[in-house]
mmCIF file of C-alpha atoms in Angstrom:
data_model
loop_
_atom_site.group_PDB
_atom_site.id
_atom_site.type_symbol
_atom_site.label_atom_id
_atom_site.label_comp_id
_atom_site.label_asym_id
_atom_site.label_seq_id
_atom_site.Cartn_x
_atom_site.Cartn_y
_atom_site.Cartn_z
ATOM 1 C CA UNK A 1 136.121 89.863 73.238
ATOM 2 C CA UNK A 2 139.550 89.590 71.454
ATOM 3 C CA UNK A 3 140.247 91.358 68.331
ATOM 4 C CA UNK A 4 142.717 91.082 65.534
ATOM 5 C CA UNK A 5 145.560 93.626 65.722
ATOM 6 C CA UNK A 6 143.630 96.313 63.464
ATOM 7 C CA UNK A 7 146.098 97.682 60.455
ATOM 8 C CA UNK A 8 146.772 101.369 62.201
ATOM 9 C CA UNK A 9 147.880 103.999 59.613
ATOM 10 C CA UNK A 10 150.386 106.774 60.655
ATOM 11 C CA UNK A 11 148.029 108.535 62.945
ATOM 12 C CA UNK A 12 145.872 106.381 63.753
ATOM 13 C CA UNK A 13 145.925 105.165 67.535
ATOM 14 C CA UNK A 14 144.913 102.018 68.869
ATOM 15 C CA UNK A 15 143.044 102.172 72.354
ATOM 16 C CA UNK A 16 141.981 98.965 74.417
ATOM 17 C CA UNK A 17 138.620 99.588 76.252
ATOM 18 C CA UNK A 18 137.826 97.585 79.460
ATOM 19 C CA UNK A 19 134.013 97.948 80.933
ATOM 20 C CA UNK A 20 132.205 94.830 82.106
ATOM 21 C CA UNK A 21 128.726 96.365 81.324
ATOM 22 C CA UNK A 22 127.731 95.854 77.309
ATOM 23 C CA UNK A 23 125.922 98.802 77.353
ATOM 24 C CA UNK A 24 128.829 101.474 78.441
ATOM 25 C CA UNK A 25 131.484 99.017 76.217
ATOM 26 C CA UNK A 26 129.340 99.995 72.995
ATOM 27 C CA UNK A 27 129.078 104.047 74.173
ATOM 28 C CA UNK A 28 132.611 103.799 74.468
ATOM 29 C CA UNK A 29 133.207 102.256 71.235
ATOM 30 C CA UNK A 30 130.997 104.620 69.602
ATOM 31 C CA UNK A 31 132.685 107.736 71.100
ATOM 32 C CA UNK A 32 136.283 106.246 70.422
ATOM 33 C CA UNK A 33 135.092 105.268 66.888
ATOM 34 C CA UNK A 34 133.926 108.872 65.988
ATOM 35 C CA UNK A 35 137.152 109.978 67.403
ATOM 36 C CA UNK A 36 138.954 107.956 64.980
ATOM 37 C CA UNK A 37 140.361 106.003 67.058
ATOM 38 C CA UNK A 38 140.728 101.962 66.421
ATOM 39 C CA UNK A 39 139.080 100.097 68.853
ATOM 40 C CA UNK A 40 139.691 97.132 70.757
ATOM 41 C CA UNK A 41 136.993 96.309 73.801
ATOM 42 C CA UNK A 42 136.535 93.806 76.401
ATOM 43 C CA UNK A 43 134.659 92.987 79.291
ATOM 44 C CA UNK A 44 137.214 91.983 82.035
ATOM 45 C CA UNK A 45 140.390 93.107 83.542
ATOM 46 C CA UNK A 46 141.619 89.574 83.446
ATOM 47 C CA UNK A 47 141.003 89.708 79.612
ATOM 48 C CA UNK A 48 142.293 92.548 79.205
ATOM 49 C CA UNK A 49 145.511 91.316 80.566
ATOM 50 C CA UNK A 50 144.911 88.225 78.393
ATOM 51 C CA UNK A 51 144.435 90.541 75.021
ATOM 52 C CA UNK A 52 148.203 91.984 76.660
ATOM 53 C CA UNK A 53 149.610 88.839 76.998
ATOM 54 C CA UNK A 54 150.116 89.326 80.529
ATOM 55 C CA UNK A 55 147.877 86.672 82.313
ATOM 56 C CA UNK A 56 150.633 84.486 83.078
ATOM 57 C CA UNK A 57 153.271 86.422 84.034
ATOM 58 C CA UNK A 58 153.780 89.958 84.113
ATOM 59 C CA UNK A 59 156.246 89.878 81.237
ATOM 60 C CA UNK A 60 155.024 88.909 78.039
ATOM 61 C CA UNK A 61 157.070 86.293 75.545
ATOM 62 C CA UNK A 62 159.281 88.218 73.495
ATOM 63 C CA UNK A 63 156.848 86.685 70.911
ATOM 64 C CA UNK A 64 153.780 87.631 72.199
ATOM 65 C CA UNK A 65 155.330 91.606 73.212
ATOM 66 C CA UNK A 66 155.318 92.557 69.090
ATOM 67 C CA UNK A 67 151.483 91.319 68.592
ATOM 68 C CA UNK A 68 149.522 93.795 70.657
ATOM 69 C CA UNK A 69 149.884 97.470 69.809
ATOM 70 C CA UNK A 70 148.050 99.146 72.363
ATOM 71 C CA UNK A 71 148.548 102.978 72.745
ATOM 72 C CA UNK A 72 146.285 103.754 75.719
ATOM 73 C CA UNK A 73 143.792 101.760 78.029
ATOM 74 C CA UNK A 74 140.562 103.114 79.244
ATOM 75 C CA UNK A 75 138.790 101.220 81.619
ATOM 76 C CA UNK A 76 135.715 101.386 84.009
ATOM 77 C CA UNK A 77 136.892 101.420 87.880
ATOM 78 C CA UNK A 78 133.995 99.417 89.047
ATOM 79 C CA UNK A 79 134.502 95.708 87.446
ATOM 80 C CA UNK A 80 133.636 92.565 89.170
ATOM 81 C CA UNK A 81 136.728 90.606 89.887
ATOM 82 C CA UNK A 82 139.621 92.687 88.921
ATOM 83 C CA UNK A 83 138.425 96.818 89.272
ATOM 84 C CA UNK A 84 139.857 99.576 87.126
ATOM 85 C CA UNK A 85 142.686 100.054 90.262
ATOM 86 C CA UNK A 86 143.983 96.513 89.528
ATOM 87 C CA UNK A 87 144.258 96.703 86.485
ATOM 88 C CA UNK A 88 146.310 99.863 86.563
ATOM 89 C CA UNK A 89 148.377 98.448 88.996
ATOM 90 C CA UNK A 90 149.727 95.791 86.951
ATOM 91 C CA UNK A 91 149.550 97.489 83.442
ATOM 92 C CA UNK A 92 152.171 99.656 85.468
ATOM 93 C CA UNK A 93 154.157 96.666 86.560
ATOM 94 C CA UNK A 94 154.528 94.912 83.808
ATOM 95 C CA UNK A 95 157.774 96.322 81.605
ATOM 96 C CA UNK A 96 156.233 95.935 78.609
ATOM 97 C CA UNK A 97 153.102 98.173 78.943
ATOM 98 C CA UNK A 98 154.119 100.234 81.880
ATOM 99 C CA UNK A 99 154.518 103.707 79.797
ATOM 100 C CA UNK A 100 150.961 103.260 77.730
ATOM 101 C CA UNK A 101 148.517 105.555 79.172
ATOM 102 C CA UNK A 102 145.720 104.473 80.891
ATOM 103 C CA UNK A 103 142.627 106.490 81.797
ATOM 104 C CA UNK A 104 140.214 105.552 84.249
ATOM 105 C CA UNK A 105 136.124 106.043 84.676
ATOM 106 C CA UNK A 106 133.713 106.145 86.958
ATOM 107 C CA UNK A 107 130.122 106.736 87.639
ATOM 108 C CA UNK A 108 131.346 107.746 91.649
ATOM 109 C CA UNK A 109 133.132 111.246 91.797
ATOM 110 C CA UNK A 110 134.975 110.456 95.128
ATOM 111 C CA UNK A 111 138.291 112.444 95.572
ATOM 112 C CA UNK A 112 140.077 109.814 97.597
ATOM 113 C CA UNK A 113 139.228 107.436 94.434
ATOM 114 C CA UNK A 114 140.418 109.985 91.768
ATOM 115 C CA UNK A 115 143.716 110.361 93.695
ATOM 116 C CA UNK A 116 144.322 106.816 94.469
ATOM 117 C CA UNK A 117 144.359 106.319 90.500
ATOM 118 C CA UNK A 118 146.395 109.520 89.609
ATOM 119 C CA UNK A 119 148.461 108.219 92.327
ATOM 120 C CA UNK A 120 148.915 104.792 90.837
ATOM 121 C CA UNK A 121 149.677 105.849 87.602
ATOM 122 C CA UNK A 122 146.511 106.792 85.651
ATOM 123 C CA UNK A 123 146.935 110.025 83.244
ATOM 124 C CA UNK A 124 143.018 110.763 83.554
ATOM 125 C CA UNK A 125 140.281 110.290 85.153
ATOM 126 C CA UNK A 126 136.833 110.338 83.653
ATOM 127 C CA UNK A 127 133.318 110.754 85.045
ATOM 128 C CA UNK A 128 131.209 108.612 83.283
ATOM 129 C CA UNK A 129 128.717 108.962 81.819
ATOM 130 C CA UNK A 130 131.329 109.789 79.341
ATOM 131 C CA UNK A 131 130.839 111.947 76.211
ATOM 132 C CA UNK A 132 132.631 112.866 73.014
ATOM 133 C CA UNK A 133 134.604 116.203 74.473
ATOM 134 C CA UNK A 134 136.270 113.168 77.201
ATOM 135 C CA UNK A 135 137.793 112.022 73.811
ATOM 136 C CA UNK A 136 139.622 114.926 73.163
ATOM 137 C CA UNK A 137 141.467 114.568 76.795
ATOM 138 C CA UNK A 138 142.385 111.278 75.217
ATOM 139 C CA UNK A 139 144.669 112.494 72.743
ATOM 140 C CA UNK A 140 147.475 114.379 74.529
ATOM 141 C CA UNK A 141 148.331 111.286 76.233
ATOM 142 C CA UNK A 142 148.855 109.413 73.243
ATOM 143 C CA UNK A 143 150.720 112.118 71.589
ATOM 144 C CA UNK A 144 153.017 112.572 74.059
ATOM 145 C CA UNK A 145 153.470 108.306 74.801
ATOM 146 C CA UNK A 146 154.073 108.566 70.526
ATOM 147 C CA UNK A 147 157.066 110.741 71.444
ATOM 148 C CA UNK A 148 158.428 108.618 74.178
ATOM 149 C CA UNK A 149 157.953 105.232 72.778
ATOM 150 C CA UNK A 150 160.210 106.688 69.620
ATOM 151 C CA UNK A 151 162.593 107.978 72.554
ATOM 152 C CA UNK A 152 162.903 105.738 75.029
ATOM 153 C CA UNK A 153 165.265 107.231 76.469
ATOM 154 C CA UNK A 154 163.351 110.044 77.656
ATOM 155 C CA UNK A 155 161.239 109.707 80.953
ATOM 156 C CA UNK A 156 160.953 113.439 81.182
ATOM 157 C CA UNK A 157 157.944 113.102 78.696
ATOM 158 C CA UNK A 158 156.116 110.535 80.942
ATOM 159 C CA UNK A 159 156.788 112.896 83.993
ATOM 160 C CA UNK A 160 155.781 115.775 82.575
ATOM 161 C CA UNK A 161 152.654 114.705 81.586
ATOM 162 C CA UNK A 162 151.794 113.458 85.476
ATOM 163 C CA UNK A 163 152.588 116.515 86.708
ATOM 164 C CA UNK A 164 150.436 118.499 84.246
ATOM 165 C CA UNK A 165 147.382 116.589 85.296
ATOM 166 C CA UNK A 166 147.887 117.369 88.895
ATOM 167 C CA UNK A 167 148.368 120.797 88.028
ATOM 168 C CA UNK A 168 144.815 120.794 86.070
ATOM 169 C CA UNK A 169 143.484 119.223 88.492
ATOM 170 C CA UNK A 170 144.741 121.520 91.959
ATOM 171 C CA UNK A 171 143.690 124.850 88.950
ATOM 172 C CA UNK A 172 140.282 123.763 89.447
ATOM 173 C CA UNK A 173 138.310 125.325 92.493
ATOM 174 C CA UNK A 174 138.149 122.550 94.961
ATOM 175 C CA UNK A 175 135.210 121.286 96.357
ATOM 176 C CA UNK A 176 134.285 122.220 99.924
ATOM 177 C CA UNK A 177 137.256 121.181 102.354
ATOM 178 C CA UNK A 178 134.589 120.785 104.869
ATOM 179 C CA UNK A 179 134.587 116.648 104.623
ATOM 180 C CA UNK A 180 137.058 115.109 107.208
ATOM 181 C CA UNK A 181 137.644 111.611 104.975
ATOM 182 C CA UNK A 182 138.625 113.456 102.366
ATOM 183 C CA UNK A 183 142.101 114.922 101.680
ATOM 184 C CA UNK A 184 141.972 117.233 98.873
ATOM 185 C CA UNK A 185 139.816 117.725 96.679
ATOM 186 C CA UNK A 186 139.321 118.895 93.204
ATOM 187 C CA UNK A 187 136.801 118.128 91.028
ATOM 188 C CA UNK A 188 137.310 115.096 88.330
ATOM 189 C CA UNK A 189 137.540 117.227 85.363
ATOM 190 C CA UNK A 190 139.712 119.912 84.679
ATOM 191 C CA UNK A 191 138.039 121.066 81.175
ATOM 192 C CA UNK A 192 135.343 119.817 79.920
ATOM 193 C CA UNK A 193 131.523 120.444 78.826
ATOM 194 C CA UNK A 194 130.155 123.416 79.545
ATOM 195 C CA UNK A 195 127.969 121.478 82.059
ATOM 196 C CA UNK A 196 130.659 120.261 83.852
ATOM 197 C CA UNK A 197 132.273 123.628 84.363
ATOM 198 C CA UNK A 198 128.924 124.645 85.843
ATOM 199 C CA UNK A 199 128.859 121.441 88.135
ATOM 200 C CA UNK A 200 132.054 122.724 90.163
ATOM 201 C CA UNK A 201 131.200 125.578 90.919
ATOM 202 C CA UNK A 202 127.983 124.589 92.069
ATOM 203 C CA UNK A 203 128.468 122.488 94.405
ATOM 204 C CA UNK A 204 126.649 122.033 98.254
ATOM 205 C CA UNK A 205 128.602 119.497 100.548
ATOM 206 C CA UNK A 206 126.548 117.306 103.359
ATOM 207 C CA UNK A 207 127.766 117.039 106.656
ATOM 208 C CA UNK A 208 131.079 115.074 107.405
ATOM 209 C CA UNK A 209 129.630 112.811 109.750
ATOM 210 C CA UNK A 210 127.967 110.956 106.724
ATOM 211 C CA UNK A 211 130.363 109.655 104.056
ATOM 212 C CA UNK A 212 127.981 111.236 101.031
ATOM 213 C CA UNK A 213 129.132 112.284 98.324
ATOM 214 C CA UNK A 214 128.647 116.815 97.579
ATOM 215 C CA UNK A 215 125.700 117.303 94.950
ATOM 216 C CA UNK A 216 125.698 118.804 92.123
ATOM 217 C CA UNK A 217 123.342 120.879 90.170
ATOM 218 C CA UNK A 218 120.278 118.283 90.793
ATOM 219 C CA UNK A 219 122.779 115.427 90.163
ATOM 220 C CA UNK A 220 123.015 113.532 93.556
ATOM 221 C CA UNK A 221 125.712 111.004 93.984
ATOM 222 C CA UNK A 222 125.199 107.960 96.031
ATOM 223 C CA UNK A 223 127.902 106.443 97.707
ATOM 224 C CA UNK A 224 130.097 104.027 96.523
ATOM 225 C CA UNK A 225 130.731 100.752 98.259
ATOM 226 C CA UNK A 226 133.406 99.273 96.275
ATOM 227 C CA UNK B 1 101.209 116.364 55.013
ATOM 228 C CA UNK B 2 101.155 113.609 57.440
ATOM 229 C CA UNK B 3 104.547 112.868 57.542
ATOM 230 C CA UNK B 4 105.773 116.492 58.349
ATOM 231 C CA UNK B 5 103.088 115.786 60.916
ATOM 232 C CA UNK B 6 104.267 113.183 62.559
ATOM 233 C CA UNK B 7 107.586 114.390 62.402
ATOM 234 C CA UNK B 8 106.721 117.554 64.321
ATOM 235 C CA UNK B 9 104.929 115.620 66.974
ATOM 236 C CA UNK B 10 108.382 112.979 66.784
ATOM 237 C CA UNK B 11 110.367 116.426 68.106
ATOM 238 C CA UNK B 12 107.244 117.792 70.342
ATOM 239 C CA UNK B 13 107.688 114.287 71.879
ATOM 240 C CA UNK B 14 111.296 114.360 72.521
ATOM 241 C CA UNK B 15 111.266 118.034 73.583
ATOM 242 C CA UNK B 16 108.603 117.525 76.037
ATOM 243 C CA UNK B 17 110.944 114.481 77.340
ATOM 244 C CA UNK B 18 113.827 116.682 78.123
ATOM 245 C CA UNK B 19 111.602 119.450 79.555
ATOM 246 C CA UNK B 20 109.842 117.359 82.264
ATOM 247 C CA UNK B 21 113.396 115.635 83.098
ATOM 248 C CA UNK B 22 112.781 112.150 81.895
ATOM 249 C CA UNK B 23 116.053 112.540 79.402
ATOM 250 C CA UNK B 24 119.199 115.140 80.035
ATOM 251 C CA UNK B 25 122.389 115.673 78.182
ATOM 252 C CA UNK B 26 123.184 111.892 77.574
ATOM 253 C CA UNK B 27 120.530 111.430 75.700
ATOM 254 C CA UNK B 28 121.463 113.978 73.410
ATOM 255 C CA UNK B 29 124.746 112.654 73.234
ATOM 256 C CA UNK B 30 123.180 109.385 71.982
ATOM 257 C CA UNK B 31 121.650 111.395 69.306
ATOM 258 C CA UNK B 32 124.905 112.881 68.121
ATOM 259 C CA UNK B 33 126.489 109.774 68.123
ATOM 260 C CA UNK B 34 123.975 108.377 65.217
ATOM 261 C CA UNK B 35 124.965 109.087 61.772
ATOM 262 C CA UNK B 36 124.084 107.492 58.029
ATOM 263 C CA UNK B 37 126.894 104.890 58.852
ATOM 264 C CA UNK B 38 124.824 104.006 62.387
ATOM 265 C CA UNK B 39 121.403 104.556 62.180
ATOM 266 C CA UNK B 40 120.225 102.955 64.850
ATOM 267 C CA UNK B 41 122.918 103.786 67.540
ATOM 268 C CA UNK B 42 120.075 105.345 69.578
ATOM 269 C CA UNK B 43 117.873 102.185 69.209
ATOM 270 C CA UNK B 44 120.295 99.653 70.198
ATOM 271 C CA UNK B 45 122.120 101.205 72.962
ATOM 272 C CA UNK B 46 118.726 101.642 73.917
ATOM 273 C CA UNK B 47 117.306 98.372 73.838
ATOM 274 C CA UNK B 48 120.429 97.202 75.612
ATOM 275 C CA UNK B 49 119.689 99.287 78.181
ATOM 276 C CA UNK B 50 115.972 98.051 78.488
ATOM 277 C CA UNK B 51 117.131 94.476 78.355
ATOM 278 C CA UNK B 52 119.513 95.253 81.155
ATOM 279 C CA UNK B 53 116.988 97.015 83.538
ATOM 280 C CA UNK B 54 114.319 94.090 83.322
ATOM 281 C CA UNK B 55 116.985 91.523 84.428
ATOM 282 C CA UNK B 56 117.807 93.638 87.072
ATOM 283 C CA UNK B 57 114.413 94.826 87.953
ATOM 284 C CA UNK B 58 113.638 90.881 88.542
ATOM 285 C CA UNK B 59 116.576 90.234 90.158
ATOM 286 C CA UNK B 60 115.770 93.090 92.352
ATOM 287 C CA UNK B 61 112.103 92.082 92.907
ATOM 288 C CA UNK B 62 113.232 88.502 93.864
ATOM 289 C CA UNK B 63 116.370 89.342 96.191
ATOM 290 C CA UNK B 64 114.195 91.562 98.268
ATOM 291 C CA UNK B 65 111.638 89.401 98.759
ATOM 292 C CA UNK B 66 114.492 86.249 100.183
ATOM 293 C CA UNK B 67 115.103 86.223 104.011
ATOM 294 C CA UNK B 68 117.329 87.609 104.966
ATOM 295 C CA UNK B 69 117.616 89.915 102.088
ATOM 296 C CA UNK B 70 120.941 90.271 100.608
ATOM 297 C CA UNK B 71 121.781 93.762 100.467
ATOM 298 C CA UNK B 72 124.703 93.794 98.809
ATOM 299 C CA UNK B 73 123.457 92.034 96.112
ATOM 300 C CA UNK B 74 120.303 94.638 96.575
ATOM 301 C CA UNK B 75 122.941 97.668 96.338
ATOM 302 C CA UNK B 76 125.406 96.011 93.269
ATOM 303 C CA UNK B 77 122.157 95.595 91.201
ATOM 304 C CA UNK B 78 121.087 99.485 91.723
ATOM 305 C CA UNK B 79 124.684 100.464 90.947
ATOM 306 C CA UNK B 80 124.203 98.657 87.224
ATOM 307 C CA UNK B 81 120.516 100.412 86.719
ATOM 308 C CA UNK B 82 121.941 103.727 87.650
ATOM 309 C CA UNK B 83 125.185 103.647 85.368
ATOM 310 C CA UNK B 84 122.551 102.263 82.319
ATOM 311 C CA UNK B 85 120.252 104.816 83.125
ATOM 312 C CA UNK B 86 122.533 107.375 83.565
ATOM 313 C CA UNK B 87 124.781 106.135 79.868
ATOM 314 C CA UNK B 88 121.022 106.745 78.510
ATOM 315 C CA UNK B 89 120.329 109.958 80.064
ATOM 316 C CA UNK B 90 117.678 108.389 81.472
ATOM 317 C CA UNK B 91 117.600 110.513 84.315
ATOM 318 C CA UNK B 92 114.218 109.935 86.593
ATOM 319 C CA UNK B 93 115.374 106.435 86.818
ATOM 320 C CA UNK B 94 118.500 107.547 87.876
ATOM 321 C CA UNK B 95 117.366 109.562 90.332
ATOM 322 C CA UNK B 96 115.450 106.917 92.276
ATOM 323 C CA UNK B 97 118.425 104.607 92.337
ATOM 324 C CA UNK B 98 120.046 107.451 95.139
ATOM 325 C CA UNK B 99 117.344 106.909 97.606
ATOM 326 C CA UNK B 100 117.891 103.310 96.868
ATOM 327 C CA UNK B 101 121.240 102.899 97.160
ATOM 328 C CA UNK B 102 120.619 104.956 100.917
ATOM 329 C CA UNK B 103 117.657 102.765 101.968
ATOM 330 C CA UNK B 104 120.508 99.799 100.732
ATOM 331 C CA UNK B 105 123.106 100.949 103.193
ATOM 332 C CA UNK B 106 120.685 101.231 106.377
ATOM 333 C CA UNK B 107 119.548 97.705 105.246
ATOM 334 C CA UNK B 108 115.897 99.328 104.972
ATOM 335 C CA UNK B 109 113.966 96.416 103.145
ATOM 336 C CA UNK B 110 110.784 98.492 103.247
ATOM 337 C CA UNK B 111 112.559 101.845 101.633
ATOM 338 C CA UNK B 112 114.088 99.476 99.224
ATOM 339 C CA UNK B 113 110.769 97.833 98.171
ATOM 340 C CA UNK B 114 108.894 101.566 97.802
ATOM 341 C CA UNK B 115 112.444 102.489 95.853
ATOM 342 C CA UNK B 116 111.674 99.645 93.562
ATOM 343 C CA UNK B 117 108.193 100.428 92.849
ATOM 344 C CA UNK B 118 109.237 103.799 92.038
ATOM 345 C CA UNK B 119 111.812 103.063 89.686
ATOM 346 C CA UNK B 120 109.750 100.248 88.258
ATOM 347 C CA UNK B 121 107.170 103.005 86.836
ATOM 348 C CA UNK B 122 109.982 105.560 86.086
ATOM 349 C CA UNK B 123 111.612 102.773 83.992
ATOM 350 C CA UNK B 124 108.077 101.501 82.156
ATOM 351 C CA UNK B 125 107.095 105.196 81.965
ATOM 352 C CA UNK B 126 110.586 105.827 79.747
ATOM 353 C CA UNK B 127 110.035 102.360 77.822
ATOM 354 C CA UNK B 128 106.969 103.278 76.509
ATOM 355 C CA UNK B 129 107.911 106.885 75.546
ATOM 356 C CA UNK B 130 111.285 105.748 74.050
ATOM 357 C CA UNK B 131 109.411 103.206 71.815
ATOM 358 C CA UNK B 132 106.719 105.616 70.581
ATOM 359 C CA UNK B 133 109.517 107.628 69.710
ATOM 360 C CA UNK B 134 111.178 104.903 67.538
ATOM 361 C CA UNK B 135 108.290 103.660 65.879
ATOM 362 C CA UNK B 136 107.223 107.379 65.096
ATOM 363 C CA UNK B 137 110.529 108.182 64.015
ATOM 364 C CA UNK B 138 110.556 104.530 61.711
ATOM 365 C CA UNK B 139 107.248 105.737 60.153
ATOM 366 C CA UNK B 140 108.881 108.425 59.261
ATOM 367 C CA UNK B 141 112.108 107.330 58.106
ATOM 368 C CA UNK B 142 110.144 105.068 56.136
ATOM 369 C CA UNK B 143 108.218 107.051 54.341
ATOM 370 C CA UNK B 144 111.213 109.476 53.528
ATOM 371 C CA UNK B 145 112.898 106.534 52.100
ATOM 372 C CA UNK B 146 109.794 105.561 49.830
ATOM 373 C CA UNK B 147 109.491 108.462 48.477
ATOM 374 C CA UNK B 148 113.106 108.922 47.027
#
């Protein structure tokens, strides 16, 4: 689903959202919506990259690179085709887009996962299913990308804000060490809900000889196979 | 009179939903998400969500009953009904998907046909509450709006 470059005011942000299921696309375009934010969704990676301009080549035409105002991606991790990862990967290869924020979700809270996309680049990481206080963990990132995209010639800001989601993340108790496939841990939220605050600090891990996933409060999680 | 009273049994409904764990917190969330400018947020992220679990339901129904059975395809269909269900706060039927997703990995086909039973009556349980709830809560609306 391609959309028109929406007229943004001053503050008004522009934020691309990438889940191939209908259902979660219009949750998420609720949720940004009430968060004032101007929406853009679609249902694949690959047209996500298309909306970019970057399904050719990584580069877009000088052309095509003042059409799309983007100022953060959100996308769902598990896509058919393409995941969230892949994505990432070459939003953060491509020149053009390389410094927007992008945020990923995902319905499987598995530490190796949540590092693997801080890792490659993504400012957040969301469980879904995701709710209006996620949007507020939206907006730092596109504050701070504001700055840097007026001042390009500071990479401190983009560095900065990296390392402050690690250090959220590491604040957090971490869950229970006690599962040999996984290297550290820390829960996927650093603020949140109330609920989710209670979720970390409740939380039972099953024996490492089983890749399962720790449960939480009545919540079990079932193990991810992509 | 009988509007107040159907609107008290709309909330006795809903309450008693949440209380006997066929809805949590998403559900709410849905809720908060409808205003005057969307009134029928709930409804249609709803009915997507119905629309969604009957393909997969069949698709289910159908893929378990091929030889061999294709459990991946078994496993990749579960994953959609419990990310709908969960978006929904539909949370019985997102409960069965766990077992199912297990019985999935140890290529179970008999644990993944009793899953799919179960989460067949969670999920027409839920249908018919949800759309008692909407046409209660159209009455209603209805008769708000008629009388202004």
């Amino acid at each position: 689903m391609e959309g028109q470059e929406p007229e943004l005011g001053p503050c008004e942000f522009h934020v691309l959202a990438v889940d191939d299921s209908l259902l979660d696309r219009k949750l998420l375009e609720r949720l940004l919506t009430t968060s004032s934010f101007q929406v853009t969704s679609v249902d694949s990676g690959s047209k996500a990259l298309e909306f970019l301009g970057l399904l050719d080549s990584l580069d877009p035409s000088p052309h095509q690179q003042h059409d799309v105002k983007v100022n953060l991606i959100i996308t769902d991790y598990c896509m058919p085709g393409m995941t969230g990862y892949d994505l990432l990967k070459k939003i953060k290869e491509s020149s053009s887009y390389k410094d927007i924020p992008v945020v990923i979700m995902s319905s499987e809270n598995l530490p190796s996962r949540i590092s693997r996309c801080l890792e490659g680049g993504a400012e957040e990481f969301l469980l879904k299913p995701v709710q209006l206080s996620d949007m507020n963990r939206l907006r730092p990132h596109l504050l701070k990308s504001q700055t840097s995209c007026e001042d390009k010639m500071n990479n401190g800001c983009e560095r900065e804000t990296a390392v402050e989601c690690e250090s959220m993340y590491e604040r957090e108790s971490p869950m229970n060490s006690g599962i040999d496939e996984y290297e550290s841990e820390s829960p996927a939220r650093s603020d949140g809900g109330h609920e989710r605050e209670n979720i970390s600090k409740r939380i039972s891990v099953s024996p490492p000889s089983e890749r399962r996933r720790p449960k939480f409060s009545g919540r079990v999680m079932s193990k991810c196979t992509a | 009179m009988e509007v107040i009273q159907l609107q008290r049994r709309h909330i006795e409904h809903i309450n008693s939903l949440f209380q006997e764990g066929y809805l949590d917190d998403q559900f709410t969330q849905l809720q908060q998400l409808q205003d005057e400018v969307n009134p029928d947020f709930v409804v249609e992220v709803v009915s997507l969500f119905f629309q969604d679990s009957e393909k997969l339901l069949t698709d289910l129904g159908r893929t378990l009953e091929a030889q061999p059975v294709d459990f991946k395809r078994v496993d990749a269909c579960v994953h959609q009904l419990k990310g709908s269900s969960s978006s929904i706060g539909a949370q019985r039927v997102k409960n069965v998907c766990i077992p199912f997703r297990v019985s999935c990995e140890e290529k179970n086909r008999d644990g993944c046909l009793r899953c799919l039973r179960q989460v067949e009556q969670e999920f027409v349980f839920i249908k018919n509450k949800l759309e008692t709830l909407f046409r209660v809560s159209n009455i209603s609306r209805l008769s708000k709006a008629s009388r202004v």
